[in-house]
Amino acid sequence: MSWSSARRVLCVRLDTLGDVLMTTPALRAVKEGHPQRHLTLLTSPPGAVVGRLVPEVDDVWTYDAPWLKASAARSDAARDRAVVDRLRAGRFDAAVVFTVYSQNPLPAALLAFLADIPLRLAHCRENPYQLLTDWVRETEPERGVRHEVTRQLDLAAAVGLRPSHQRLSLRPCPEDHLAAEHELRRLRLGRRWAVVHAGASASSRRYPPAAFAVVARSLVRDHGVDLVFTGTADEVALVEQIRGAAGVATHSLAGRLTLGALAAVIGRAGLLISNNTGPAHVAAAMGTPVVDLYALTNPQHTPWAVPARVLNHPVPCAPCYRSICPEGHHLCLRGVPPAAVVAAALELLQPGARENEAVTIPCPLAMS
């Protein structure tokens, strides 16, 4: 069995929305490696939501892997044995384990080995011996850190798999577009409008609500930009706090959109203003420019192949890789003045901005 002849391929990415999206160029490389290739994505429940909107993926299986921190506690390994049985029944020819460099691929590789999948590929820091047939040595972060998209493309390229293009892949279904049209028509937006996504799963990656309110007030009152806030049902209170503090007319679709409908809304917007969280990668996949309030928790998840302004304040503790600011000051985001966010937004809202490049803009604290 060779990679060029493998018909049924399992791709493992046990992470969340943004990680799955940043893996889609590599998934395309795998899919295009054979004209009759069937690609199954094994992912987390949150990853499955976006996986079902990726056209290169033929089937999505979910798995709460016990070696990941977000998985619920369990008293026995019955579900894990069932996953091995299901993988064996899938009669896969090959498996690719996609991970960030801080993750160990060997538990997933062991599942593939126990399921008798002949070809098994992953980055790995230690010698995997028989668990991987194709071992790509882990060099990060000691020899530099690649963008997450580049990392996964390099893994696929190690066995000769290269995509026809490197854009992120996300395709809302027709019902998603209809839902987006319905919601936006109800809002009666003007010619220039942007989406604001103020939430993030990790507190270390959230721009202060009071600063978001200042940004919103300036864009609406001083520059005539309509703003549509989005967020999960759990973020409705945050959105209303920001809107109330802004004191200007804005709109909210928080808690009203499926992921597909959110993608369709963002795809119609002139701009997304967001923390470093899943919707920033949704915007990249939809070709919408992004102002990314990018906490310096890690360096490899900036918007991919889309016009973007990546804003942060330099801090000596970066990168911290923490979900909660270890210093307690949140200075890498708190040090970004609202005026810098407004300026970046107006720049990307200009005609022709979709042809611009991504730029990282460090914001000195003296600007605040």
Coordinates of C-alpha atoms in Angstrom, one line a residue:
M1 CA 0.0 0.0 0.0
S2 CA 1.3 3.5 -0.9
W3 CA -0.1 6.9 -0.2
S4 CA -0.8 7.5 -3.9
S5 CA -3.0 4.4 -4.0
A6 CA -4.9 4.9 -0.7
R7 CA -8.6 5.2 -1.3
R8 CA -10.0 5.5 2.2
V9 CA -8.1 8.0 4.4
L10 CA -8.8 8.9 8.0
C11 CA -7.7 12.4 9.1
V12 CA -7.6 13.0 12.8
R13 CA -7.9 16.6 14.2
L14 CA -9.2 16.4 17.7
D15 CA -9.4 20.2 18.3
T16 CA -11.9 23.0 17.8
L17 CA -13.4 25.1 15.1
G18 CA -10.4 27.3 14.2
D19 CA -7.9 24.4 14.3
V20 CA -10.1 22.4 11.9
L21 CA -10.4 25.3 9.6
M22 CA -6.7 25.9 9.6
T23 CA -6.2 22.2 8.6
T24 CA -8.5 22.4 5.6
P25 CA -5.7 23.2 3.0
A26 CA -4.0 20.1 4.2
L27 CA -7.3 18.2 4.0
R28 CA -7.5 19.3 0.4
A29 CA -4.0 18.0 -0.3
V30 CA -5.1 14.6 1.1
K31 CA -8.4 14.6 -0.8
E32 CA -6.8 15.5 -4.1
G33 CA -4.1 12.8 -3.8
H34 CA -6.4 10.3 -5.5
P35 CA -9.4 10.9 -7.8
Q36 CA -11.6 8.4 -5.9
R37 CA -10.4 9.2 -2.4
H38 CA -12.9 9.1 0.5
L39 CA -11.8 11.3 3.4
T40 CA -13.2 10.8 6.9
L41 CA -12.5 13.4 9.6
L42 CA -12.2 12.2 13.2
T43 CA -12.6 15.3 15.4
S44 CA -14.1 16.7 18.6
P45 CA -17.8 17.6 18.8
P46 CA -17.1 21.3 18.2
G47 CA -14.8 20.4 15.3
A48 CA -17.5 18.3 13.8
V49 CA -19.8 21.3 13.5
V50 CA -17.4 23.0 11.1
G51 CA -16.2 19.7 9.6
R52 CA -19.6 19.1 8.1
L53 CA -19.3 22.4 6.1
V54 CA -15.9 21.5 4.6
P55 CA -16.4 20.2 1.0
E56 CA -13.3 18.1 1.0
V57 CA -14.6 16.0 3.9
D58 CA -16.9 13.1 2.9
D59 CA -17.7 11.9 6.4
V60 CA -17.3 13.3 10.0
W61 CA -16.9 11.1 13.1
T62 CA -16.8 12.6 16.6
Y63 CA -14.6 11.5 19.5
D64 CA -14.0 12.9 22.9
A65 CA -10.3 11.8 23.3
P66 CA -9.4 11.3 26.9
W67 CA -5.9 12.8 26.4
L68 CA -7.3 16.2 25.7
K69 CA -8.2 18.6 28.5
A70 CA -11.7 19.5 27.2
S71 CA -12.9 15.9 27.2
A72 CA -15.4 14.9 29.9
A73 CA -14.2 12.5 32.6
R74 CA -15.0 8.8 32.1
S75 CA -14.8 5.8 34.4
D76 CA -13.7 3.2 31.8
A77 CA -12.4 2.8 28.3
A78 CA -15.5 1.4 26.7
R79 CA -15.9 4.3 24.3
D80 CA -12.3 4.2 23.3
R81 CA -12.5 0.5 22.5
A82 CA -15.6 1.2 20.5
V83 CA -13.7 3.9 18.5
V84 CA -11.0 1.3 17.7
D85 CA -13.7 -1.1 16.6
R86 CA -15.3 1.5 14.4
L87 CA -12.0 2.5 12.8
R88 CA -11.3 -1.1 12.0
A89 CA -14.7 -1.6 10.5
G90 CA -14.0 1.5 8.4
R91 CA -11.3 -0.4 6.5
F92 CA -9.1 2.7 6.1
D93 CA -6.0 2.5 4.0
A94 CA -4.2 5.4 5.7
A95 CA -4.5 7.8 8.7
V96 CA -3.0 11.3 9.1
V97 CA -2.8 12.7 12.7
F98 CA -2.8 16.5 12.7
T99 CA -1.7 18.1 15.9
V100 CA -0.3 21.4 17.2
Y101 CA 3.3 21.0 18.3
S102 CA 2.4 20.9 22.0
Q103 CA 0.2 17.8 21.5
N104 CA 1.4 14.2 21.5
P105 CA 0.2 12.3 18.4
L106 CA 0.9 8.9 19.8
P107 CA -2.4 8.1 21.5
A108 CA -4.2 8.7 18.1
A109 CA -1.5 6.8 16.3
L110 CA -2.1 3.9 18.7
L111 CA -5.8 3.9 17.8
A112 CA -4.9 3.7 14.1
F113 CA -2.4 1.0 14.8
L114 CA -4.9 -1.1 16.8
A115 CA -7.4 -0.6 14.0
D116 CA -5.0 -2.1 11.5
I117 CA -4.7 1.0 9.3
P118 CA -1.7 0.3 7.2
L119 CA -0.3 3.8 6.7
R120 CA 0.0 6.2 9.6
L121 CA 1.5 9.8 9.4
A122 CA 2.2 12.4 12.0
H123 CA 4.6 14.9 13.5
C124 CA 6.2 13.3 16.5
R125 CA 8.9 14.5 19.0
E126 CA 10.0 11.0 20.1
N127 CA 10.7 7.9 18.1
P128 CA 7.3 6.3 17.5
Y129 CA 8.7 3.0 16.3
Q130 CA 5.9 0.9 14.8
L131 CA 3.1 3.3 15.7
L132 CA 3.8 5.5 12.7
T133 CA 4.8 4.2 9.2
D134 CA 5.7 7.8 8.2
W135 CA 7.4 9.8 11.0
V136 CA 8.0 13.6 10.5
R137 CA 10.3 14.8 13.3
E138 CA 8.9 17.5 15.5
T139 CA 11.1 20.6 15.3
E140 CA 8.8 23.2 16.9
P141 CA 9.3 25.4 18.8
E142 CA 13.0 24.8 19.1
R143 CA 13.7 25.6 15.4
G144 CA 11.0 28.2 15.0
V145 CA 7.2 28.2 14.8
R146 CA 5.3 27.9 11.6
H147 CA 1.8 29.1 10.9
E148 CA -0.7 26.3 11.7
V149 CA -1.7 26.1 8.1
T150 CA 1.9 25.8 6.9
R151 CA 2.6 23.1 9.6
Q152 CA -0.2 20.9 8.4
L153 CA 0.6 21.5 4.7
D154 CA 4.2 20.4 5.4
L155 CA 3.0 17.2 7.0
A156 CA 0.9 16.3 4.0
A157 CA 3.8 17.2 1.7
A158 CA 6.0 14.8 3.5
V159 CA 4.2 11.9 1.8
G160 CA 3.8 13.8 -1.6
L161 CA 0.4 15.3 -1.0
R162 CA 0.0 18.9 -2.2
P163 CA -3.2 20.9 -2.7
S164 CA -4.4 22.7 -5.9
H165 CA -4.6 25.9 -3.7
Q166 CA -3.9 26.9 -0.1
R167 CA -7.1 28.8 0.9
L168 CA -9.1 27.8 3.9
S169 CA -12.2 25.8 3.0
L170 CA -15.7 26.4 4.3
R171 CA -19.0 26.2 2.4
P172 CA -22.3 27.2 4.1
C173 CA -25.3 25.3 2.8
P174 CA -28.2 27.0 0.9
E175 CA -30.3 27.1 4.1
D176 CA -27.5 28.9 5.8
H177 CA -27.4 31.6 3.1
L178 CA -31.2 31.9 3.3
A179 CA -31.0 32.4 7.1
A180 CA -28.3 35.0 6.8
E181 CA -30.3 36.9 4.2
H182 CA -33.4 36.8 6.4
E183 CA -31.5 38.2 9.4
L184 CA -29.7 40.9 7.5
R185 CA -32.7 42.1 5.7
R186 CA -34.5 42.6 9.0
L187 CA -31.6 44.8 10.2
R188 CA -31.8 47.2 7.3
L189 CA -28.1 47.9 7.2
G190 CA -26.4 50.7 5.3
R191 CA -23.7 50.4 2.6
R192 CA -20.8 50.1 5.0
W193 CA -21.2 47.6 7.7
A194 CA -19.0 45.3 9.8
V195 CA -19.4 42.3 12.1
V196 CA -18.0 42.5 15.6
H197 CA -17.3 39.3 17.5
A198 CA -16.3 40.2 21.0
G199 CA -16.2 36.8 22.7
A200 CA -13.6 34.1 22.9
S201 CA -13.4 30.8 24.8
A202 CA -10.3 31.8 26.7
S203 CA -10.3 34.9 28.9
S204 CA -6.7 35.7 27.9
R205 CA -7.9 36.3 24.3
R206 CA -10.7 38.8 25.0
Y207 CA -10.3 42.5 24.3
P208 CA -11.8 44.5 27.2
P209 CA -15.6 45.1 26.8
A210 CA -15.2 48.8 27.6
A211 CA -12.6 49.1 24.8
F212 CA -14.9 47.4 22.4
A213 CA -17.6 49.9 23.4
V214 CA -15.3 52.8 22.5
V215 CA -14.5 51.2 19.2
A216 CA -18.2 50.7 18.4
R217 CA -19.1 54.3 19.4
S218 CA -16.5 55.8 17.2
L219 CA -17.2 53.7 14.1
V220 CA -21.0 54.3 14.3
R221 CA -21.1 57.9 15.5
D222 CA -18.0 59.4 13.8
H223 CA -17.7 57.3 10.6
G224 CA -21.2 56.0 9.8
V225 CA -20.4 52.3 9.9
D226 CA -23.2 50.0 10.8
L227 CA -22.2 47.2 13.3
V228 CA -23.6 43.8 13.7
F229 CA -22.5 41.9 16.9
T230 CA -22.4 38.2 16.9
G231 CA -21.7 35.6 19.5
T232 CA -22.9 32.4 21.1
A233 CA -26.0 32.1 23.3
D234 CA -23.6 32.3 26.3
E235 CA -22.2 35.6 25.0
V236 CA -25.5 37.5 24.6
A237 CA -24.9 39.2 28.0
L238 CA -21.4 40.3 26.9
V239 CA -22.7 41.7 23.7
E240 CA -25.5 43.6 25.4
Q241 CA -23.0 45.0 27.9
I242 CA -20.8 46.4 25.1
R243 CA -23.8 47.7 23.1
G244 CA -25.2 49.5 26.2
A245 CA -21.8 51.1 27.0
A246 CA -21.4 52.2 23.4
G247 CA -24.5 54.3 23.6
V248 CA -25.1 54.3 19.8
A249 CA -27.4 52.3 17.6
T250 CA -26.0 48.8 16.8
H251 CA -27.4 45.4 16.0
S252 CA -27.1 42.0 17.5
L253 CA -27.4 38.5 16.1
A254 CA -25.8 36.9 19.2
G255 CA -27.3 33.6 19.9
R256 CA -29.4 33.6 16.7
L257 CA -27.0 32.0 14.1
T258 CA -25.8 28.5 13.4
L259 CA -22.2 28.2 12.4
G260 CA -23.1 28.0 8.7
A261 CA -25.4 31.1 9.0
L262 CA -22.6 32.9 10.8
A263 CA -20.2 32.1 8.0
A264 CA -22.8 33.4 5.5
V265 CA -23.3 36.6 7.4
I266 CA -19.5 37.2 7.7
G267 CA -19.1 36.4 4.1
R268 CA -21.4 39.3 3.2
A269 CA -19.8 41.8 5.6
G270 CA -17.2 44.3 4.6
L271 CA -15.1 43.5 7.7
L272 CA -14.9 41.4 10.8
I273 CA -13.5 42.8 14.0
S274 CA -12.7 40.0 16.3
N275 CA -10.6 38.5 19.0
N276 CA -8.3 35.6 18.0
T277 CA -11.0 33.0 18.0
G278 CA -12.9 30.8 15.6
P279 CA -14.8 33.5 13.7
A280 CA -11.5 35.1 12.6
H281 CA -10.8 31.9 10.7
V282 CA -14.3 31.7 9.4
A283 CA -13.7 35.2 7.9
A284 CA -10.5 34.0 6.4
A285 CA -12.3 31.1 4.8
M286 CA -15.0 33.4 3.5
G287 CA -12.5 36.0 2.1
T288 CA -13.6 38.7 4.5
P289 CA -11.0 41.1 5.8
V290 CA -10.3 40.9 9.6
V291 CA -9.1 43.2 12.3
D292 CA -7.8 40.6 14.7
L293 CA -7.2 41.6 18.3
Y294 CA -4.5 39.1 18.7
A295 CA -3.5 38.1 22.2
L296 CA 0.1 37.1 22.4
T297 CA -0.8 33.7 23.8
N298 CA 0.7 31.9 20.8
P299 CA 2.1 33.1 17.5
Q300 CA 0.8 30.7 14.8
H301 CA -2.9 31.4 14.4
T302 CA -3.1 34.7 12.6
P303 CA -5.7 35.1 9.8
W304 CA -4.6 33.1 6.7
A305 CA -4.5 34.4 3.2
V306 CA -6.9 37.3 3.8
P307 CA -6.5 41.1 4.2
A308 CA -6.0 41.6 7.9
R309 CA -4.6 43.9 10.6
V310 CA -3.3 42.0 13.6
L311 CA -3.2 44.2 16.6
N312 CA -1.5 43.7 19.9
H313 CA 0.8 45.4 22.5
P314 CA 4.3 43.8 22.9
V315 CA 4.8 42.2 26.3
P316 CA 7.8 40.3 27.7
C317 CA 5.7 37.3 28.8
A318 CA 4.7 36.4 25.2
P319 CA 4.0 33.8 24.1
C320 CA 2.4 32.4 27.3
Y321 CA 0.1 29.7 25.7
R322 CA -2.3 30.2 28.6
S323 CA -6.1 30.4 28.6
I324 CA -5.9 32.7 31.6
C325 CA -3.4 35.6 31.7
P326 CA -0.6 34.4 34.0
E327 CA 0.4 37.9 34.9
G328 CA -3.2 39.1 35.5
H329 CA -2.7 42.3 33.5
H330 CA -3.9 41.3 30.0
L331 CA -1.6 43.9 28.7
C332 CA -1.0 42.3 25.3
L333 CA -4.7 43.2 24.5
R334 CA -5.5 45.9 27.1
G335 CA -2.5 47.9 25.6
V336 CA -4.2 48.2 22.2
P337 CA -5.9 51.6 22.1
P338 CA -9.4 51.7 20.6
A339 CA -8.2 54.4 18.2
A340 CA -5.8 51.8 16.6
V341 CA -8.7 49.4 16.2
V342 CA -10.9 52.1 14.5
A343 CA -8.0 53.1 12.2
A344 CA -7.4 49.5 11.1
A345 CA -11.1 49.0 10.5
L346 CA -11.5 52.1 8.4
E347 CA -8.4 51.1 6.4
L348 CA -9.8 47.7 5.6
L349 CA -13.3 49.1 4.8
Q350 CA -11.8 51.2 2.0
P351 CA -12.6 50.1 -1.6
G352 CA -10.1 47.6 -2.8
A353 CA -9.1 46.5 0.7
R354 CA -9.7 42.8 -0.1
E355 CA -6.6 43.0 -2.2
N356 CA -4.4 44.1 0.7
E357 CA -2.0 42.0 2.7
A358 CA -2.1 40.9 6.3
V359 CA -0.1 43.2 8.5
T360 CA 0.8 42.7 12.2
I361 CA 0.7 46.0 14.0
P362 CA 2.3 46.2 17.5
C363 CA 0.7 49.0 19.5
P364 CA 3.0 50.8 21.9
L365 CA 1.4 51.6 25.2
A366 CA 2.2 55.3 24.7
M367 CA -0.6 55.4 22.1
S368 CA -3.3 54.7 24.8

